[in-house]
mmCIF file of C-alpha atoms in Angstrom:
data_model
loop_
_atom_site.group_PDB
_atom_site.id
_atom_site.type_symbol
_atom_site.label_atom_id
_atom_site.label_comp_id
_atom_site.label_asym_id
_atom_site.label_seq_id
_atom_site.Cartn_x
_atom_site.Cartn_y
_atom_site.Cartn_z
ATOM 1 C CA MET A 205 -121.698 -19.428 42.479
ATOM 2 C CA GLN A 206 -119.774 -17.970 39.515
ATOM 3 C CA ILE A 207 -115.990 -18.240 39.505
ATOM 4 C CA LYS A 208 -114.620 -14.893 38.141
ATOM 5 C CA ALA A 209 -112.481 -15.405 35.049
ATOM 6 C CA ARG A 210 -108.844 -14.115 35.264
ATOM 7 C CA PRO A 211 -106.345 -13.371 32.383
ATOM 8 C CA ARG A 212 -104.385 -16.294 31.482
ATOM 9 C CA ARG A 213 -100.677 -16.001 32.573
ATOM 10 C CA HIS A 214 -97.732 -17.942 31.299
ATOM 11 C CA TYR A 215 -95.153 -18.961 33.926
ATOM 12 C CA PRO A 216 -91.672 -19.920 32.645
ATOM 13 C CA HIS A 217 -91.233 -22.262 35.718
ATOM 14 C CA ALA A 218 -94.756 -23.421 36.347
ATOM 15 C CA PRO A 219 -95.122 -25.497 39.503
ATOM 16 C CA ILE A 220 -97.287 -28.227 37.979
ATOM 17 C CA THR A 221 -96.220 -31.657 39.139
ATOM 18 C CA GLU A 222 -99.327 -33.479 37.438
ATOM 19 C CA ALA A 223 -101.960 -32.564 34.969
ATOM 20 C CA VAL A 224 -105.008 -34.821 34.592
ATOM 21 C CA ILE A 225 -107.973 -35.041 32.195
ATOM 22 C CA ALA A 226 -110.590 -37.559 33.271
ATOM 23 C CA ILE A 227 -113.938 -38.758 31.842
ATOM 24 C CA GLY A 228 -116.488 -41.030 33.506
ATOM 25 C CA TYR A 229 -118.851 -43.053 31.460
ATOM 26 C CA GLU A 230 -121.417 -45.802 31.226
ATOM 27 C CA LEU A 231 -120.560 -48.795 28.947
ATOM 28 C CA PRO A 232 -122.868 -51.317 27.284
ATOM 29 C CA ASN A 233 -123.826 -54.246 29.444
ATOM 30 C CA GLU A 234 -121.969 -56.639 27.305
ATOM 31 C CA VAL A 235 -118.559 -54.962 27.859
ATOM 32 C CA ARG A 236 -116.294 -56.878 30.137
ATOM 33 C CA LEU A 237 -112.987 -56.403 31.889
ATOM 34 C CA GLU A 238 -111.206 -58.433 29.076
ATOM 35 C CA ASP A 239 -112.367 -55.826 26.669
ATOM 36 C CA LEU A 240 -109.973 -53.181 28.418
ATOM 37 C CA LEU A 241 -107.154 -55.328 27.069
ATOM 38 C CA LYS A 242 -108.062 -54.285 23.633
ATOM 39 C CA VAL A 243 -107.479 -50.652 24.650
ATOM 40 C CA ARG A 244 -104.178 -51.722 26.285
ATOM 41 C CA ASP A 245 -103.131 -53.432 23.042
ATOM 42 C CA ALA A 246 -104.033 -50.505 20.852
ATOM 43 C CA LEU A 247 -101.932 -48.271 23.076
ATOM 44 C CA LYS A 248 -98.948 -50.569 23.873
ATOM 45 C CA SER A 249 -96.346 -48.992 21.415
ATOM 46 C CA ASP A 250 -96.747 -45.512 23.275
ATOM 47 C CA TYR A 251 -97.612 -46.989 26.685
ATOM 48 C CA PRO A 252 -95.732 -50.325 27.166
ATOM 49 C CA VAL A 253 -95.749 -50.515 30.898
ATOM 50 C CA ARG A 254 -98.889 -52.185 32.242
ATOM 51 C CA THR A 255 -100.052 -52.554 35.825
ATOM 52 C CA GLU A 256 -103.295 -54.122 37.020
ATOM 53 C CA GLN A 257 -105.395 -51.880 39.141
ATOM 54 C CA PHE A 258 -107.299 -53.513 42.045
ATOM 55 C CA SER A 259 -110.085 -52.331 44.381
ATOM 56 C CA VAL A 260 -110.576 -53.465 48.030
ATOM 57 C CA GLN A 261 -113.662 -53.119 50.091
ATOM 58 C CA PHE A 262 -113.329 -52.501 53.756
ATOM 59 C CA GLN A 263 -116.074 -53.454 56.154
ATOM 60 C CA LEU A 264 -116.403 -51.905 59.679
ATOM 61 C CA ASN A 265 -118.276 -53.590 62.566
ATOM 62 C CA VAL A 266 -118.954 -50.636 64.806
ATOM 63 C CA ALA A 267 -120.407 -52.790 67.687
ATOM 64 C CA GLU A 268 -117.239 -54.905 67.819
ATOM 65 C CA ARG A 269 -114.917 -51.993 66.813
ATOM 66 C CA LEU A 270 -113.393 -54.457 64.265
ATOM 67 C CA GLY A 271 -112.704 -53.933 60.592
ATOM 68 C CA LYS A 272 -111.831 -56.374 57.797
ATOM 69 C CA SER A 273 -111.034 -56.058 54.142
ATOM 70 C CA GLY A 274 -112.625 -58.130 51.530
ATOM 71 C CA PRO A 275 -110.910 -59.735 48.477
ATOM 72 C CA SER A 276 -109.233 -57.457 46.033
ATOM 73 C CA GLU A 277 -110.878 -57.189 42.650
ATOM 74 C CA LEU A 278 -109.416 -56.302 39.335
ATOM 75 C CA GLU A 279 -111.022 -52.984 38.208
ATOM 76 C CA GLY A 280 -108.789 -51.960 35.292
ATOM 77 C CA TYR A 281 -105.341 -51.084 34.098
ATOM 78 C CA ARG A 282 -102.706 -48.485 34.457
ATOM 79 C CA LEU A 283 -100.610 -47.866 31.296
ATOM 80 C CA ALA A 284 -97.498 -45.839 31.337
ATOM 81 C CA SER A 285 -94.932 -44.470 28.806
ATOM 82 C CA SER A 286 -91.385 -45.923 28.980
ATOM 83 C CA ASP A 287 -90.115 -42.892 30.953
ATOM 84 C CA GLY A 288 -93.006 -43.001 33.353
ATOM 85 C CA LYS A 289 -94.095 -39.366 32.619
ATOM 86 C CA ARG A 290 -97.417 -40.159 30.857
ATOM 87 C CA ILE A 291 -99.965 -42.472 32.375
ATOM 88 C CA VAL A 292 -103.338 -43.822 31.134
ATOM 89 C CA ARG A 293 -105.872 -45.294 33.720
ATOM 90 C CA VAL A 294 -108.858 -47.074 32.161
ATOM 91 C CA THR A 295 -111.615 -49.045 34.014
ATOM 92 C CA LEU A 296 -115.105 -50.048 33.162
ATOM 93 C CA GLY A 297 -116.345 -46.718 34.489
ATOM 94 C CA ASP A 298 -113.794 -44.089 33.819
ATOM 95 C CA PHE A 299 -110.614 -43.036 31.973
ATOM 96 C CA ALA A 300 -107.908 -40.573 32.967
ATOM 97 C CA PHE A 301 -104.738 -39.329 31.166
ATOM 98 C CA SER A 302 -101.887 -37.778 33.429
ATOM 99 C CA GLN A 303 -98.844 -35.884 32.433
ATOM 100 C CA LEU A 304 -96.284 -35.730 35.158
ATOM 101 C CA ALA A 305 -93.609 -32.962 35.259
ATOM 102 C CA PRO A 306 -92.059 -31.500 33.184
ATOM 103 C CA TYR A 307 -95.519 -30.221 32.040
ATOM 104 C CA ASP A 308 -95.370 -28.847 28.457
ATOM 105 C CA ARG A 309 -98.664 -26.937 27.719
ATOM 106 C CA TRP A 310 -102.375 -27.455 27.746
ATOM 107 C CA GLU A 311 -102.657 -28.140 23.954
ATOM 108 C CA THR A 312 -100.199 -31.103 24.249
ATOM 109 C CA LEU A 313 -102.158 -32.541 27.183
ATOM 110 C CA HIS A 314 -105.498 -32.103 25.649
ATOM 111 C CA ALA A 315 -104.462 -33.543 22.179
ATOM 112 C CA GLU A 316 -103.012 -36.714 23.715
ATOM 113 C CA ALA A 317 -106.021 -37.200 25.950
ATOM 114 C CA GLU A 318 -108.439 -36.829 23.130
ATOM 115 C CA ARG A 319 -106.391 -39.143 20.952
ATOM 116 C CA ILE A 320 -106.518 -41.814 23.527
ATOM 117 C CA TRP A 321 -110.260 -41.244 24.216
ATOM 118 C CA THR A 322 -110.988 -41.703 20.467
ATOM 119 C CA ILE A 323 -109.281 -45.131 20.558
ATOM 120 C CA LEU A 324 -111.171 -46.068 23.743
ATOM 121 C CA GLU A 325 -114.490 -44.837 22.390
ATOM 122 C CA ARG A 326 -114.074 -46.905 19.311
ATOM 123 C CA ILE A 327 -113.217 -50.043 21.283
ATOM 124 C CA LEU A 328 -115.709 -49.787 24.231
ATOM 125 C CA GLN A 329 -118.422 -47.595 22.712
ATOM 126 C CA PRO A 330 -119.577 -45.789 25.845
ATOM 127 C CA ARG A 331 -123.303 -45.244 25.940
ATOM 128 C CA ARG A 332 -122.914 -41.900 27.644
ATOM 129 C CA ILE A 333 -120.600 -39.687 29.500
ATOM 130 C CA THR A 334 -121.461 -38.944 33.099
ATOM 131 C CA ARG A 335 -118.374 -36.995 34.398
ATOM 132 C CA VAL A 336 -115.575 -34.816 33.267
ATOM 133 C CA ALA A 337 -112.677 -33.337 35.300
ATOM 134 C CA VAL A 338 -109.557 -31.378 34.958
ATOM 135 C CA ARG A 339 -107.053 -31.635 37.742
ATOM 136 C CA PHE A 340 -103.839 -29.856 38.251
ATOM 137 C CA ILE A 341 -101.461 -30.517 41.222
ATOM 138 C CA ASN A 342 -98.954 -27.841 41.922
ATOM 139 C CA ARG A 343 -95.919 -28.005 44.153
ATOM 140 C CA ILE A 344 -94.797 -24.708 45.477
ATOM 141 C CA ASP A 345 -91.283 -24.376 47.101
ATOM 142 C CA MET A 346 -90.970 -21.288 49.333
ATOM 143 C CA PRO A 347 -87.641 -20.159 50.481
ATOM 144 C CA ASP A 348 -86.856 -20.622 54.256
ATOM 145 C CA PRO A 349 -83.159 -19.951 54.552
ATOM 146 C CA GLN A 350 -83.187 -19.743 58.364
ATOM 147 C CA GLY A 351 -85.287 -22.865 58.788
ATOM 148 C CA SER A 352 -87.793 -20.965 60.973
ATOM 149 C CA GLY A 353 -90.949 -21.510 58.831
ATOM 150 C CA VAL A 354 -92.672 -19.316 56.443
ATOM 151 C CA ASP A 355 -95.854 -17.148 56.693
ATOM 152 C CA LEU A 356 -98.265 -18.984 54.324
ATOM 153 C CA ASP A 357 -100.260 -15.797 54.078
ATOM 154 C CA VAL A 358 -97.394 -14.321 52.071
ATOM 155 C CA TYR A 359 -97.936 -16.887 49.275
ATOM 156 C CA PHE A 360 -101.555 -18.009 49.518
ATOM 157 C CA HIS A 361 -105.013 -16.628 49.801
ATOM 158 C CA ALA A 362 -106.325 -19.948 51.017
ATOM 159 C CA ALA A 363 -103.959 -20.516 53.866
ATOM 160 C CA PRO A 364 -105.132 -21.909 57.146
ATOM 161 C CA LYS A 365 -105.650 -19.346 60.004
ATOM 162 C CA ILE A 366 -104.215 -19.863 63.394
ATOM 163 C CA PRO A 367 -105.828 -18.162 66.373
ATOM 164 C CA PRO A 368 -103.501 -15.367 67.545
ATOM 165 C CA GLU A 369 -103.293 -16.893 71.160
ATOM 166 C CA LEU A 370 -101.566 -20.113 69.692
ATOM 167 C CA PRO A 371 -98.112 -20.566 68.340
ATOM 168 C CA GLN A 372 -97.836 -19.265 64.716
ATOM 169 C CA VAL A 373 -95.640 -21.955 63.204
ATOM 170 C CA MET A 374 -97.397 -25.019 61.909
ATOM 171 C CA ALA A 375 -95.722 -28.416 61.739
ATOM 172 C CA THR A 376 -98.179 -29.549 59.057
ATOM 173 C CA TYR A 377 -101.678 -28.516 57.754
ATOM 174 C CA PHE A 378 -104.460 -29.700 55.377
ATOM 175 C CA VAL A 379 -107.116 -27.333 53.936
ATOM 176 C CA ARG A 380 -109.855 -28.717 51.680
ATOM 177 C CA LEU A 381 -112.630 -26.624 50.134
ATOM 178 C CA GLU A 382 -115.455 -27.919 48.047
ATOM 179 C CA LEU A 383 -116.993 -25.034 46.105
ATOM 180 C CA PRO A 384 -119.943 -25.461 43.769
ATOM 181 C CA PHE A 385 -119.925 -23.281 40.602
ATOM 182 C CA GLN A 386 -122.386 -22.088 38.018
ATOM 183 C CA THR A 387 -122.506 -25.286 35.825
ATOM 184 C CA PRO A 388 -125.099 -27.669 37.235
ATOM 185 C CA ASP A 389 -123.357 -30.213 39.324
ATOM 186 C CA GLY A 390 -120.045 -28.381 38.909
ATOM 187 C CA ILE A 391 -117.638 -28.379 41.869
ATOM 188 C CA LEU A 392 -114.208 -27.110 42.552
ATOM 189 C CA ILE A 393 -112.166 -29.010 44.983
ATOM 190 C CA LEU A 394 -109.172 -27.019 46.362
ATOM 191 C CA THR A 395 -106.651 -28.633 48.582
ATOM 192 C CA LEU A 396 -103.655 -26.980 50.214
ATOM 193 C CA THR A 397 -101.325 -29.133 52.271
ATOM 194 C CA ALA A 398 -97.826 -29.360 53.398
ATOM 195 C CA ALA A 399 -95.297 -31.359 51.528
ATOM 196 C CA SER A 400 -91.812 -32.645 52.154
ATOM 197 C CA PRO A 401 -89.322 -30.142 50.885
ATOM 198 C CA THR A 402 -87.183 -31.192 47.919
ATOM 199 C CA SER A 403 -83.989 -29.421 49.309
ATOM 200 C CA ALA A 404 -82.708 -27.674 52.280
ATOM 201 C CA GLY A 405 -83.587 -23.981 52.844
ATOM 202 C CA PHE A 406 -87.227 -24.446 51.500
ATOM 203 C CA VAL A 407 -90.642 -25.218 52.699
ATOM 204 C CA SER A 408 -92.980 -26.924 50.304
ATOM 205 C CA ALA A 409 -96.757 -26.980 49.739
ATOM 206 C CA LEU A 410 -99.111 -28.741 47.391
ATOM 207 C CA LEU A 411 -101.956 -26.735 45.736
ATOM 208 C CA ASP A 412 -104.282 -29.276 44.173
ATOM 209 C CA LEU A 413 -107.115 -27.969 42.027
ATOM 210 C CA ASP A 414 -109.787 -30.392 40.757
ATOM 211 C CA ALA A 415 -112.679 -28.959 38.664
ATOM 212 C CA VAL A 416 -115.392 -31.451 38.042
ATOM 213 C CA ILE A 417 -118.745 -31.619 36.326
ATOM 214 C CA GLN A 418 -120.737 -34.781 37.377
ATOM 215 C CA ASN A 419 -124.108 -36.378 37.233
ATOM 216 C CA VAL A 420 -124.529 -35.443 33.585
ATOM 217 C CA ASP A 421 -125.412 -37.155 30.315
ATOM 218 C CA MET A 422 -123.140 -35.822 27.546
ATOM 219 C CA ASP A 423 -121.824 -36.832 24.228
ATOM 220 C CA ALA A 424 -118.117 -36.688 23.382
ATOM 221 C CA THR A 425 -118.302 -33.342 21.572
ATOM 222 C CA ARG A 426 -120.114 -31.665 24.592
ATOM 223 C CA ALA A 427 -117.744 -33.396 26.981
ATOM 224 C CA TRP A 428 -114.549 -31.887 25.360
ATOM 225 C CA ARG A 429 -116.107 -28.446 25.346
ATOM 226 C CA ALA A 430 -116.847 -28.884 29.080
ATOM 227 C CA ILE A 431 -113.148 -29.969 29.566
ATOM 228 C CA GLU A 432 -112.018 -26.568 28.068
ATOM 229 C CA GLU A 433 -114.304 -24.717 30.367
ATOM 230 C CA LEU A 434 -113.020 -26.631 33.316
ATOM 231 C CA ARG A 435 -109.592 -25.583 32.293
ATOM 232 C CA ASP A 436 -110.730 -22.007 32.679
ATOM 233 C CA VAL A 437 -112.187 -22.781 36.157
ATOM 234 C CA LYS A 438 -108.902 -24.358 37.090
ATOM 235 C CA ASN A 439 -106.815 -21.346 35.925
ATOM 236 C CA ALA A 440 -109.110 -18.900 37.775
ATOM 237 C CA ALA A 441 -108.895 -20.828 40.946
ATOM 238 C CA PHE A 442 -105.016 -21.046 40.748
ATOM 239 C CA GLU A 443 -104.736 -17.299 40.166
ATOM 240 C CA ALA A 444 -107.219 -16.567 43.032
ATOM 241 C CA SER A 445 -105.379 -18.837 45.473
ATOM 242 C CA ILE A 446 -101.867 -17.366 45.153
ATOM 243 C CA THR A 447 -100.313 -14.020 45.760
ATOM 244 C CA ASP A 448 -97.762 -12.029 43.729
ATOM 245 C CA ALA A 449 -95.084 -13.392 46.003
ATOM 246 C CA ALA A 450 -95.843 -16.839 44.875
ATOM 247 C CA ARG A 451 -95.936 -15.793 41.269
ATOM 248 C CA GLU A 452 -92.512 -14.373 41.571
ATOM 249 C CA LEU A 453 -91.345 -17.914 42.476
ATOM 250 C CA PHE A 454 -92.422 -19.155 38.921
ATOM 251 C CA LYS A 455 -90.660 -16.591 36.883
#
């Protein structure tokens, strides 16, 4: 499938709540968790807030209908700026840079993610890049002055459909689409779900767009080109998912 390109638009009040650039990689066998501390130390002036990240395995015994969680294991670190608006996540298998609202522009996001990647690459020396992703989470607040709900079709082309025989007001909803696109092993994950409103008189939704290329073997130069391409996929998906009524909200 090919995702049709659309002209780029600039929105004075873009609804972006989080923008993420992520890279998955394979490291040399001799690299250990303690080597991630070298990345932390290299970034500590800009990202002084450190949190350890743990993973937990859950085992389910179907016959006994019982489940239990195993011991938690340290898998990496979450590093944040002093204001908490910029976040770096680094493990032995992947790296991600997030910018929380207010979002500036793509060039700023890209430059900082690439700067951090250069530091990580120098310290950890990944053997190859296996995955790249660009993810944007948008919070869209729709006016509902009467408190009677809104017609999602007015704002979204990807809204869930209710059979006409059923009540037409949804208390909540969750739509997830996984759409392969032309790049080998490329996938667009589109999620539309209800969100708690930030103020009275509004109904809110999250439009989450995650464009991913996975199961690849890339060097850094090709990976950053792919990230630019994924930005175009994300932009096209955003424009295809919303209506002009939604666009009016961002002016």
